Tab-separated table of C-alpha atoms and ligand atoms in Angstrom:
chain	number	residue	atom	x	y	z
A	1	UNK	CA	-28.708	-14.870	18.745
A	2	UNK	CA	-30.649	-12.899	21.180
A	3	UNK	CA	-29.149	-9.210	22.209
A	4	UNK	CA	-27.754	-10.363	25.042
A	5	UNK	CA	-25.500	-12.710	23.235
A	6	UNK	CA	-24.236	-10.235	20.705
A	7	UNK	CA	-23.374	-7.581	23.983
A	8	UNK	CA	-21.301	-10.095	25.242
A	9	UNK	CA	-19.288	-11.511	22.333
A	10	UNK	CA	-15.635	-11.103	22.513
A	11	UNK	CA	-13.102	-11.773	19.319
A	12	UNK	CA	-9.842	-13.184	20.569
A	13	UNK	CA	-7.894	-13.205	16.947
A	14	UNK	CA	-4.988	-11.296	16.054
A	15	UNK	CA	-5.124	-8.148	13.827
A	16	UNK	CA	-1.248	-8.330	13.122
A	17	UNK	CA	-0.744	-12.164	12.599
A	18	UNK	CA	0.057	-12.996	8.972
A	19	UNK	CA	0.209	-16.751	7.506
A	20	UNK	CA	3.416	-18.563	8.093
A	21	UNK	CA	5.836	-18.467	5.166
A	22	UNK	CA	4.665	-21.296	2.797
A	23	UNK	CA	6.848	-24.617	3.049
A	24	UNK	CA	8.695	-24.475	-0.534
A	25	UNK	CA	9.599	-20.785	0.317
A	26	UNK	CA	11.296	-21.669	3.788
A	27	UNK	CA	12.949	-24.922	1.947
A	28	UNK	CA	14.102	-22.742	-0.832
A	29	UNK	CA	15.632	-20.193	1.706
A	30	UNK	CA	16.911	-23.030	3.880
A	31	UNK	CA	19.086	-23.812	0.758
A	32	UNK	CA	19.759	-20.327	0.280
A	33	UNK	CA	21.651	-20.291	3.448
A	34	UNK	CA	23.399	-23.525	3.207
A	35	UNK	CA	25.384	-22.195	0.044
A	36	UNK	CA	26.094	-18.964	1.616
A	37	UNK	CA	25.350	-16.949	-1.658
A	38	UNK	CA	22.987	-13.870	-0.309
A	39	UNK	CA	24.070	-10.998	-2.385
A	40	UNK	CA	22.122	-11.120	-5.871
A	41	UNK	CA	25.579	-11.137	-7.717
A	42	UNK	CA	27.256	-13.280	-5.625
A	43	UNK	CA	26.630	-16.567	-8.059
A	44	UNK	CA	28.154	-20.257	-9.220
A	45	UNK	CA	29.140	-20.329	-12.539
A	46	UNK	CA	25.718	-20.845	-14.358
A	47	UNK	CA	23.674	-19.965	-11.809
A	48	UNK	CA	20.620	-17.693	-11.843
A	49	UNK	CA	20.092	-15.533	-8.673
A	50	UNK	CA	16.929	-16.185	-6.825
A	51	UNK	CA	16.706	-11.815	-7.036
A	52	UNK	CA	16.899	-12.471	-10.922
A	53	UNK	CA	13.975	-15.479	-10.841
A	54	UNK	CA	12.131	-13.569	-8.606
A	55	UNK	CA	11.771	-10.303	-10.891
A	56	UNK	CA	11.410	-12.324	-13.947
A	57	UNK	CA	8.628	-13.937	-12.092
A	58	UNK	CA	6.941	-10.636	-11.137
A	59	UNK	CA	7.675	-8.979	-14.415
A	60	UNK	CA	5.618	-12.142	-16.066
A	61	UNK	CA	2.765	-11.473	-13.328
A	62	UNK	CA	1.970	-8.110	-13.955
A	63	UNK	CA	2.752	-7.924	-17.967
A	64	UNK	CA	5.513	-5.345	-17.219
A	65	UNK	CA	8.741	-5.771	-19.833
A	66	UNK	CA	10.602	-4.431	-16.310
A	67	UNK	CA	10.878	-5.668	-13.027
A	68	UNK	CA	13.509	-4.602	-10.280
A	69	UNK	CA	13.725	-6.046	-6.753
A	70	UNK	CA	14.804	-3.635	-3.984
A	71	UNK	CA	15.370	-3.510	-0.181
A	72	UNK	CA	11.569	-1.500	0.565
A	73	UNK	CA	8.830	0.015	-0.863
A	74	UNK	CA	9.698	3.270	0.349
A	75	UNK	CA	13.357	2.758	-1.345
A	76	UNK	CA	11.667	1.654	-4.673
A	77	UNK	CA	9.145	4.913	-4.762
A	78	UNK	CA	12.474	6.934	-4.030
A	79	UNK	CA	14.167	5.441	-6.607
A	80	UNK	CA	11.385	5.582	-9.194
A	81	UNK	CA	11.002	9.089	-8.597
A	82	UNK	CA	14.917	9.316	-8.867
A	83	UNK	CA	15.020	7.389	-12.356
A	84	UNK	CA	12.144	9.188	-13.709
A	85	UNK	CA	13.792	12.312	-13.043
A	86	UNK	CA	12.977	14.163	-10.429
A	87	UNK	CA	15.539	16.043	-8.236
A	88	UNK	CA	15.963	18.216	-5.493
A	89	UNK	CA	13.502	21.050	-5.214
A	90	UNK	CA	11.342	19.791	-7.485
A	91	UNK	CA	7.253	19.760	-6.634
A	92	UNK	CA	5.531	15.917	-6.354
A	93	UNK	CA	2.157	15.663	-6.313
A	94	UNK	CA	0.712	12.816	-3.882
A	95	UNK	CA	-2.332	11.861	-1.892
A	96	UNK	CA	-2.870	13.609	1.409
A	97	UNK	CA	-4.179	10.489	2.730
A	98	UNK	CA	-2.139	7.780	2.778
A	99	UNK	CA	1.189	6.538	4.869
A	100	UNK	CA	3.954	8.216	6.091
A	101	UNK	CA	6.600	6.597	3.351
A	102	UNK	CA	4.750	8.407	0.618
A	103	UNK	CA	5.765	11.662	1.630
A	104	UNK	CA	9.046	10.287	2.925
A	105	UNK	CA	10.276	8.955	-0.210
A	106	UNK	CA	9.226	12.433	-2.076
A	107	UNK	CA	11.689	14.125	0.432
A	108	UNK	CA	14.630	11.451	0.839
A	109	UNK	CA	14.946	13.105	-2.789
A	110	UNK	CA	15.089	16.609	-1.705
A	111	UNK	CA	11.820	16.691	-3.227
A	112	UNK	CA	8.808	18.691	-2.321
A	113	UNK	CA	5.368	17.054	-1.933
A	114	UNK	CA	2.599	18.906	-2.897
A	115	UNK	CA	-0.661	17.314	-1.093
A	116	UNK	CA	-3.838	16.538	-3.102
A	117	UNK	CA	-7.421	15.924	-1.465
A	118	UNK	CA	-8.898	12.621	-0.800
A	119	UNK	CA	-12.700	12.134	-1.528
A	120	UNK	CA	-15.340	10.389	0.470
A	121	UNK	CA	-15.056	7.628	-1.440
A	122	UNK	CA	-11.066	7.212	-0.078
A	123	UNK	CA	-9.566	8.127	-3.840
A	124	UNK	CA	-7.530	11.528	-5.122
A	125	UNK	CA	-10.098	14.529	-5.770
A	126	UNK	CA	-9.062	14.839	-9.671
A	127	UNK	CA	-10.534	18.137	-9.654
A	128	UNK	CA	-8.065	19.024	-6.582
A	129	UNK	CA	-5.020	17.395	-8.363
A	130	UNK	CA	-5.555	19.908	-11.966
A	131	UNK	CA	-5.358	22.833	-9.366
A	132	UNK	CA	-2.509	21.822	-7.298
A	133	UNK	CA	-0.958	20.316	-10.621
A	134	UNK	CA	-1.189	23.814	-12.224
A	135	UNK	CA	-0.310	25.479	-8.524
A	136	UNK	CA	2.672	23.822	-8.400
A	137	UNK	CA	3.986	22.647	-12.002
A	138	UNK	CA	4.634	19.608	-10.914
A	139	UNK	CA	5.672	17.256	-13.396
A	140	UNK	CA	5.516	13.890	-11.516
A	141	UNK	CA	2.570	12.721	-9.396
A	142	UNK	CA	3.158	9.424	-7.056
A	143	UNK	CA	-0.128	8.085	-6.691
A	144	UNK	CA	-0.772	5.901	-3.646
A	145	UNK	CA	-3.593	3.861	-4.274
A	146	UNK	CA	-4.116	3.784	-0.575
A	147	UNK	CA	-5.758	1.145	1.823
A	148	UNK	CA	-6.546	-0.310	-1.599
A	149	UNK	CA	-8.886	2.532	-2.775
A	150	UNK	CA	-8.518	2.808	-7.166
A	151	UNK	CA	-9.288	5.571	-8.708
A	152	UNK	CA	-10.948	5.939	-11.637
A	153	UNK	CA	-7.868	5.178	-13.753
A	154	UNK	CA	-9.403	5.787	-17.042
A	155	UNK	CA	-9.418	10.165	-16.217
A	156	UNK	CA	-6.909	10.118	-14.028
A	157	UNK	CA	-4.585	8.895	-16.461
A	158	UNK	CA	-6.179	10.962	-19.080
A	159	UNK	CA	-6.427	14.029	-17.054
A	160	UNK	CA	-2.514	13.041	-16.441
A	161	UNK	CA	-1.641	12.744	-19.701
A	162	UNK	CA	-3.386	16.413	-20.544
A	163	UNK	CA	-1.384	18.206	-17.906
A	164	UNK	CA	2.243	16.126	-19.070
A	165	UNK	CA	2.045	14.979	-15.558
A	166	UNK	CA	4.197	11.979	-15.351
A	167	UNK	CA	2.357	8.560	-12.775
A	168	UNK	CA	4.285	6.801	-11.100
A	169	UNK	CA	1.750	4.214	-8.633
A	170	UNK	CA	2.476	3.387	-5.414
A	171	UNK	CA	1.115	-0.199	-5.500
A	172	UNK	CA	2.140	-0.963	-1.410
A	173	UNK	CA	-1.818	-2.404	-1.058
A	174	UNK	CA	-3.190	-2.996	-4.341
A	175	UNK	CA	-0.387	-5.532	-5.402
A	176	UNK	CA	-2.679	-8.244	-7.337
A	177	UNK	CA	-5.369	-5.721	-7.330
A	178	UNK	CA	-7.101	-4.439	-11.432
A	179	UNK	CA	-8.661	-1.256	-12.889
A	180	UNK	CA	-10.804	-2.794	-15.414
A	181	UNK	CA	-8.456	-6.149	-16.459
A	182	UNK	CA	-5.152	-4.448	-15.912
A	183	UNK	CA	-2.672	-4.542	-12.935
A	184	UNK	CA	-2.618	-1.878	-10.816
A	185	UNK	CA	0.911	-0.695	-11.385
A	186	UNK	CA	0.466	-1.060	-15.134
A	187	UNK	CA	-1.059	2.171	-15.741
A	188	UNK	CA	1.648	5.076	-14.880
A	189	UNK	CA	5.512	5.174	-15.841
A	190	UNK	CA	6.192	3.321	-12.896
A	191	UNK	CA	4.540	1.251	-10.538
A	192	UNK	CA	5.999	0.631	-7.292
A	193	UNK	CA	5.080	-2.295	-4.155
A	194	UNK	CA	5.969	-2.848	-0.871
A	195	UNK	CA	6.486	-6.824	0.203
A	196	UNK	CA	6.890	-5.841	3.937
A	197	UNK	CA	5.256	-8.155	6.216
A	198	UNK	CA	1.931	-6.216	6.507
A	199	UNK	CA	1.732	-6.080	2.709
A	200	UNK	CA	0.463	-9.228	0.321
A	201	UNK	CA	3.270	-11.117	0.383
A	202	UNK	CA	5.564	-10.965	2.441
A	203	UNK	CA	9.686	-11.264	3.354
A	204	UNK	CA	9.971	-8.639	6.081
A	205	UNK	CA	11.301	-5.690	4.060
A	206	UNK	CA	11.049	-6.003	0.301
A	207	UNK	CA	10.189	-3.782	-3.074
A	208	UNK	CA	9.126	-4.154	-6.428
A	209	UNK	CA	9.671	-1.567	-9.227
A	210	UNK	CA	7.757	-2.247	-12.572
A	211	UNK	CA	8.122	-0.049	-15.481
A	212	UNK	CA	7.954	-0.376	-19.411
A	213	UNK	CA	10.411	2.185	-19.934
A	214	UNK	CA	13.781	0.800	-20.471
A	215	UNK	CA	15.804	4.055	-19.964
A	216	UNK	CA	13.478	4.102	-16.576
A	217	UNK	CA	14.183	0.457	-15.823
A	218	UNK	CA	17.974	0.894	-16.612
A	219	UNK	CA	18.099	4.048	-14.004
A	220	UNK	CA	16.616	1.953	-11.068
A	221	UNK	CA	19.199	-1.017	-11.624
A	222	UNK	CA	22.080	1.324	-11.620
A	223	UNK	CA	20.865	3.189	-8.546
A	224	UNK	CA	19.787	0.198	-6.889
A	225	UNK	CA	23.349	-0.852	-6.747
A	226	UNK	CA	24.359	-2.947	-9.661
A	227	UNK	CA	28.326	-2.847	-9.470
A	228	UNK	CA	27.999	-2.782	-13.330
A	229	UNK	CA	26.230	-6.385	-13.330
A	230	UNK	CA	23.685	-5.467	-14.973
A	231	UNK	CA	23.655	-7.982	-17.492
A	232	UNK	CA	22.873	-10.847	-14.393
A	233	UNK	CA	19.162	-9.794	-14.572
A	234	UNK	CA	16.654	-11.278	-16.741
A	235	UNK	CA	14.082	-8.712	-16.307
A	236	UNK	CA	16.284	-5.443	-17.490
A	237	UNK	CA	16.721	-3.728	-20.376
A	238	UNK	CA	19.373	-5.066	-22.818
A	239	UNK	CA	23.028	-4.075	-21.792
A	240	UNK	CA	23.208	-1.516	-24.654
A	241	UNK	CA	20.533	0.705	-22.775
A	242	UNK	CA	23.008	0.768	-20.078
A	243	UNK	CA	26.204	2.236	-22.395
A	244	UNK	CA	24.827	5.939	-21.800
A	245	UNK	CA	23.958	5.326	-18.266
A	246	UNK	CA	26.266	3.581	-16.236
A	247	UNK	CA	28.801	6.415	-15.535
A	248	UNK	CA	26.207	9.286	-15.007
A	249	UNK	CA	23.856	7.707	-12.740
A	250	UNK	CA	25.095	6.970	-8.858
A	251	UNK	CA	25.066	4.138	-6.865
A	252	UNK	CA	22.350	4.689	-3.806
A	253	UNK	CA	22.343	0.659	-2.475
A	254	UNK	CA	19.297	-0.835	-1.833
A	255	UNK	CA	19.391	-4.463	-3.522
A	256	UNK	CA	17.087	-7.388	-2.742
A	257	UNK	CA	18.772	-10.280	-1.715
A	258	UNK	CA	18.323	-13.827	-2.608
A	259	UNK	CA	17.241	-14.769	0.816
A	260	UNK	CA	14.076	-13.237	0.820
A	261	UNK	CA	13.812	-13.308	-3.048
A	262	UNK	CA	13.688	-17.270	-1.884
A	263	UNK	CA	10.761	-16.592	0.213
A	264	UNK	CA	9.031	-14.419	-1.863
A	265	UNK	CA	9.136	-16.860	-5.411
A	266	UNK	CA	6.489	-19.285	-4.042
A	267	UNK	CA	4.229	-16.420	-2.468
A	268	UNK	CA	3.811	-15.125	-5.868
A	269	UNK	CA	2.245	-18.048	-7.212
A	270	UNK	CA	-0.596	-18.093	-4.048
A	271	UNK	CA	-1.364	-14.202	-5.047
A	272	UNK	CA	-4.530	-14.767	-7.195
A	273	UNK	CA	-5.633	-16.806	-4.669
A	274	UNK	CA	-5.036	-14.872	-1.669
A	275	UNK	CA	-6.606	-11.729	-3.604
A	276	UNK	CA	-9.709	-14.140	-3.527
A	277	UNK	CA	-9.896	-15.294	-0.287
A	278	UNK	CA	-9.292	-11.484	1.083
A	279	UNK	CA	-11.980	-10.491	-1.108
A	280	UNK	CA	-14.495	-13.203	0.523
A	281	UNK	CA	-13.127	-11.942	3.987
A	282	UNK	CA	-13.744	-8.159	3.426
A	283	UNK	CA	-17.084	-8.734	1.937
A	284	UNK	CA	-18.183	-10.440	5.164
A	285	UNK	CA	-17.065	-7.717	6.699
A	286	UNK	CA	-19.308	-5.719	4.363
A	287	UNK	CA	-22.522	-7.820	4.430
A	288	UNK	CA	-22.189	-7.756	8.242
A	289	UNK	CA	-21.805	-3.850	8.380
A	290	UNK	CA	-24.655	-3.208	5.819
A	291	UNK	CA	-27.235	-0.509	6.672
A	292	UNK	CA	-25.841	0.503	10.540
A	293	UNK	CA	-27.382	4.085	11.216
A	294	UNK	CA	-24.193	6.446	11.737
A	295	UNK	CA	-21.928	4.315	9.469
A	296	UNK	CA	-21.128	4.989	5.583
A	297	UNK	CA	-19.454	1.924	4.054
A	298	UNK	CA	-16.677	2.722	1.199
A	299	UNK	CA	-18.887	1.816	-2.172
A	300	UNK	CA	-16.224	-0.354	-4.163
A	301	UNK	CA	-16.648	0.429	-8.211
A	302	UNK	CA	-17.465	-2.521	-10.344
A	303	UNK	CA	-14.526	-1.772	-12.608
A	304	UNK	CA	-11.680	-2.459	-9.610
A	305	UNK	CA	-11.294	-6.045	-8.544
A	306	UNK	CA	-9.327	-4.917	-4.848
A	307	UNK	CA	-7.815	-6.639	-2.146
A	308	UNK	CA	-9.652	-6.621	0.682
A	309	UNK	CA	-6.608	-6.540	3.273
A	310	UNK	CA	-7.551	-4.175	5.265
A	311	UNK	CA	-11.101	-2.128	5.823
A	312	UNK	CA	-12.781	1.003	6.206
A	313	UNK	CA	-15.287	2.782	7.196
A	314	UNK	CA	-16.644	6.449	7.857
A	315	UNK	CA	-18.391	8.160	10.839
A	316	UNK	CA	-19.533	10.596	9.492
A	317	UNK	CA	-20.084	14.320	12.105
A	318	UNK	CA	-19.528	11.754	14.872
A	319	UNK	CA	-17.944	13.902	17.871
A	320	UNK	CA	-14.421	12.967	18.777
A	321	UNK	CA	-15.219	11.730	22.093
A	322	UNK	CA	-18.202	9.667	20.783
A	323	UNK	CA	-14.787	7.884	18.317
A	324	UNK	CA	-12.938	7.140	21.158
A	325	UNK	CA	-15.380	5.887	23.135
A	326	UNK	CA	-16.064	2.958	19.947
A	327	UNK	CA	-12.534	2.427	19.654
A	328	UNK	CA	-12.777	1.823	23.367
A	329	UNK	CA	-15.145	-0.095	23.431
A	330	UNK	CA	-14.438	-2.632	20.414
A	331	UNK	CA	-11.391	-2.458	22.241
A	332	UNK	CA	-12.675	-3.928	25.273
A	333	UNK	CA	-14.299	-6.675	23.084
A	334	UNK	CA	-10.873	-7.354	20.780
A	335	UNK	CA	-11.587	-5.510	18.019
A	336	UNK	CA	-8.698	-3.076	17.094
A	337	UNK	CA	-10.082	-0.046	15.009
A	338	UNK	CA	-7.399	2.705	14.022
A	339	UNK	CA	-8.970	6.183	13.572
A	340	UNK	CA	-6.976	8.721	11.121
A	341	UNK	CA	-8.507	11.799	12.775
A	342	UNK	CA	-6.724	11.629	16.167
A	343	UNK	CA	-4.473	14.956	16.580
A	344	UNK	CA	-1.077	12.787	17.068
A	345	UNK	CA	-0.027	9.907	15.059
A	346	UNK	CA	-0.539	6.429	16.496
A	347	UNK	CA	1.340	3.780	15.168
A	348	UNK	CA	0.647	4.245	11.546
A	349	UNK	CA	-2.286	6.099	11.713
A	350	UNK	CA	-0.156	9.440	10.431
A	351	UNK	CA	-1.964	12.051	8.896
A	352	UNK	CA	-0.790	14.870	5.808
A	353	UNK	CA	-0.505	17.570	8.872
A	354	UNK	CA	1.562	15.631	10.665
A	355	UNK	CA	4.310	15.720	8.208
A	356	UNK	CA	5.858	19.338	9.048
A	357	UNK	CA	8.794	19.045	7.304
A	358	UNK	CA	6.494	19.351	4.186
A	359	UNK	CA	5.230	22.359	5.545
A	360	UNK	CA	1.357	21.265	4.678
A	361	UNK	CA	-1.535	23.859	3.573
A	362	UNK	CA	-4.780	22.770	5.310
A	363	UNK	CA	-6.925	20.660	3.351
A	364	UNK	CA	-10.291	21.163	4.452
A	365	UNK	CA	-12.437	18.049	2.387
A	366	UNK	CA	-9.206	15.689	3.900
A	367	UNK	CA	-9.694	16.746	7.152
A	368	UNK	CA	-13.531	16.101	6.995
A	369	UNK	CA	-13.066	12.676	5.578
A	370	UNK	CA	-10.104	11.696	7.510
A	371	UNK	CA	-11.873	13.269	10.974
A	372	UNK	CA	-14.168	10.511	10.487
A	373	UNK	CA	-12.412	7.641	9.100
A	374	UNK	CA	-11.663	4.233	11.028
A	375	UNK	CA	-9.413	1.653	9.847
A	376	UNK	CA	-8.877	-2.129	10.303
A	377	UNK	CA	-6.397	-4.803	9.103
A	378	UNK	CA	-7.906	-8.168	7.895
A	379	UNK	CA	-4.867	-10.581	8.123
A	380	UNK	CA	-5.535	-13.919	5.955
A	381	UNK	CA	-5.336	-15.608	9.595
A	382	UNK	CA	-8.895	-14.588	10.158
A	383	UNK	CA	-12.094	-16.638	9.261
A	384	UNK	CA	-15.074	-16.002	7.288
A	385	UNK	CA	-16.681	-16.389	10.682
A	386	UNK	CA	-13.893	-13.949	12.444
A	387	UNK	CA	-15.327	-11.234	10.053
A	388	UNK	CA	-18.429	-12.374	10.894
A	389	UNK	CA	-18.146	-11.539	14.380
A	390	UNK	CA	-15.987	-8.755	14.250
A	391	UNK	CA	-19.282	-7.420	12.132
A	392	UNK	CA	-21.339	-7.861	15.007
A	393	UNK	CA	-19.294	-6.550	17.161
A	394	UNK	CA	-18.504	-3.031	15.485
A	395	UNK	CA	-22.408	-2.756	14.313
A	396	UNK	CA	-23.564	-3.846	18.131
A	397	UNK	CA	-20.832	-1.137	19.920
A	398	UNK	CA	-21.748	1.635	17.088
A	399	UNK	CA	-25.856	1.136	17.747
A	400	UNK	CA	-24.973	1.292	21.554
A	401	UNK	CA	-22.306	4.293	21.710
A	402	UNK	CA	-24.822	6.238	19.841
A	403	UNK	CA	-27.877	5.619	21.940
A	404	UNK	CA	-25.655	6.127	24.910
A	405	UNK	CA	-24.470	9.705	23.792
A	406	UNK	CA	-21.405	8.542	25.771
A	407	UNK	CA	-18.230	10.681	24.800
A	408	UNK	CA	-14.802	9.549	25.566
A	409	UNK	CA	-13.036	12.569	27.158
A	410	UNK	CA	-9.413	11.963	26.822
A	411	UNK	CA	-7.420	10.428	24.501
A	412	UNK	CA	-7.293	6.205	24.697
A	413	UNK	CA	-4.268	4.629	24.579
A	414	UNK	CA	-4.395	2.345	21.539
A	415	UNK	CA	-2.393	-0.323	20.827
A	416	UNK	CA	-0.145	-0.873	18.145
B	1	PLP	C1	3.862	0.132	3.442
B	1	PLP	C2	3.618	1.204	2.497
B	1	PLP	C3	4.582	1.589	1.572
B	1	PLP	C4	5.962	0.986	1.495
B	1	PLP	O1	6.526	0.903	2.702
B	1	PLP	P1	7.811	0.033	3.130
B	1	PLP	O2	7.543	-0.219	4.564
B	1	PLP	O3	8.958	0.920	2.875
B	1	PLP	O4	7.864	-1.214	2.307
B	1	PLP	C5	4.229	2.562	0.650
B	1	PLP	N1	3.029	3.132	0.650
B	1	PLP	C6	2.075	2.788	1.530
B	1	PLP	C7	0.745	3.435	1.437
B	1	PLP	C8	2.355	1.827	2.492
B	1	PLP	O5	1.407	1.481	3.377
């Protein structure tokens, strides 16, 4: 294709369209709502909840001896943090780049996050997390393994273990993703996921909680909600584990419900091979993006097998005005970039600053990374030839906004 012909090249996809629910999951949650049983203790005699299927099902997926269903993934990082231990006033350690539920769940607690660097390569600065571990005495760190990006889990886990720092993962984009042969969510106390429609699979609004910890795992059923049913899951601790528990810990409702455990079940199965096919996506993506003076891919270590659903990339020094006028300009050609250096949030583009009520300390090494730092979603709806384009189309616009000099003086509106 001549130059011409890449200049002119439009993509016409959709960066928010997921895959439609597969057919067993919408036949399973058809009869689901002919029977009328939601709630996941509202059940026949000799009936197993969907909830119940679905967490024995997950629990068998990951290798975890626990699995809980919840309403979110923010409600099952607030709850982990809850069963683990921590209470009001207390310091958490977390990333200071990743979403805006991270630090939300630390607070819905009465919690106090305590913000840890990011490094160039998108992971927590370990280095960073001793000091502010020591700084703070924190005793819990929730570590979002964010836009995918696993650290090395070998010495953060050891490092961890040195400072009697409790991990509890916040899985929300590395569900079916490995550190060297184990799930992520398998190496801390806890790991926690997200099933919200942006997320890997997907029912709307949905949580996991994973822990090998029975006393943990017996905490998070209680809080969830259990009305002292406990023994109607399969993937909990025997009821014995519960004697101690079940008058001392509250009830803070936030159950799954069989509905979209329903939808979920047969999602699960298609996991390995969705992690596959957004792996083939994202290294398109890659291949096409290879080599672009002004761009620094994210190097991927050979020990983490991720998923590829969404991408990044880094402008590194690039001028603010020279970032808008890309995102403009891919923009113009229907490619949606996010940016996480913009001064105001944009749709979920939040950054650690933003979150006053946690009164953040400047971060300097975040706010050089992040300053420079475009994001994309890669929905399974695209092609290998989508990615392709899309390639083209970032590579062509950053070659010409360069040569240009152009700068962007005011903020672009970008869409959601
Ligand atoms: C989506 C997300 C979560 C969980 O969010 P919910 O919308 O509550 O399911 C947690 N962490 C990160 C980084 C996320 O993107």
């Amino acid at each position: 294709m001549d130059g011409a012909g890449e200049g002119s090249e439009r993509f016409t996809g959709s960066f928010t369209q997921q895959e439609p629910i597969p057919e067993e999951g919408i036949a399973a949650a058809l009869e689901v709502l002919r029977h009328g049983r939601l709630h996941r203790y509202n059940t026949a005699p000799g009936e197993v909840a969907e909830t119940a299927l679905l967490e024995e099902e997950f629990a068998a997926l990951t290798g975890a001896r626990y699995c809980l269903a919840v309403a979110s993934g923010g409600y099952a990082m607030a709850c982990a943090l809850r069963a683990v231990g921590v209470t009001a006033g207390d310091a958490v350690l977390s990333n200071a780049f990743t979403l805006a539920p991270v630090p939300g769940a630390i607070a819905s607690i009465g919690a106090r996050p305590v913000f840890v660097e990011v490094t160039e390569d998108l992971t927590i600065d370990l280095t960073h997390l001793e000091r502010q571990a020591k700084a703070s005495g924190a005793k819990v760190l929730l570590l979002s393994h964010m836009r995918g990006h696993v650290c090395d889990m070998d010495r953060l886990m050891a490092l961890c273990d040195g400072l009697r720092v409790m991990v509890v993962e916040d899985c929300a984009h590395t569900m079916g993703a490995r550190w060297k042969g184990v799930p992520s969510g398998r190496h801390g106390r806890v790991g926690c996921y997200s099933m919200q429609t942006y997320k890997h699979v997907n029912s709307g609004e949905g949580g996991f909680i994973i822990t090998d910890d029975a006393e943990v795992a017996a905490r998070a059923v209680l809080l969830s909600g259990s009305y002292m049913l406990y023994a109607r899951h399969r993937a909990a601790p025997a009821p014995e584990v519960f004697e101690g528990l079940r008058l001392e810990v509250p009830n803070i409702s936030g159950r799954m419900d069989n509905l979209r455990a329903a939808i979920l079940r047969p999602q699960l199965t298609q996991l390995e091979e969705r992690v596959a096919r957004w792996g083939a996506l994202y290294r398109r993506l890659e291949a096409g993006l290879e080599a672009v003076p002004g761009l620094r891919l994210i190097p991927r270590p050979e020990e983490e097998l991720y998923v590829g659903s969404s991408f990044q990339f880094r402008l590194p020094d690039w001028p603010e005005g020279r970032i808008r006028a890309l995102i403009a300009r891919c923009a113009g050609r229907g490619v949606e970039l996010k940016w996480f250096g913009a001064p105001e949030p944009v749709a979920f583009t939040s950054r650690y600053d933003h979150w006053r009520y946690a009164s953040p300390t400047p971060l300097p090494a975040t706010d050089r990374v992040l300053a420079g730092l475009i994001d994309m979603r890669v929905p399974l709806t695209f092609t290998a030839e989508d990615c392709a384009l899309i390639a083209r189309i970032i590579k062509n616009e950053v070659l010409a906004v360069q040569q240009s000099g152009e700068e962007a003086a005011v903020a672009v509106p970008l869409a959601d």
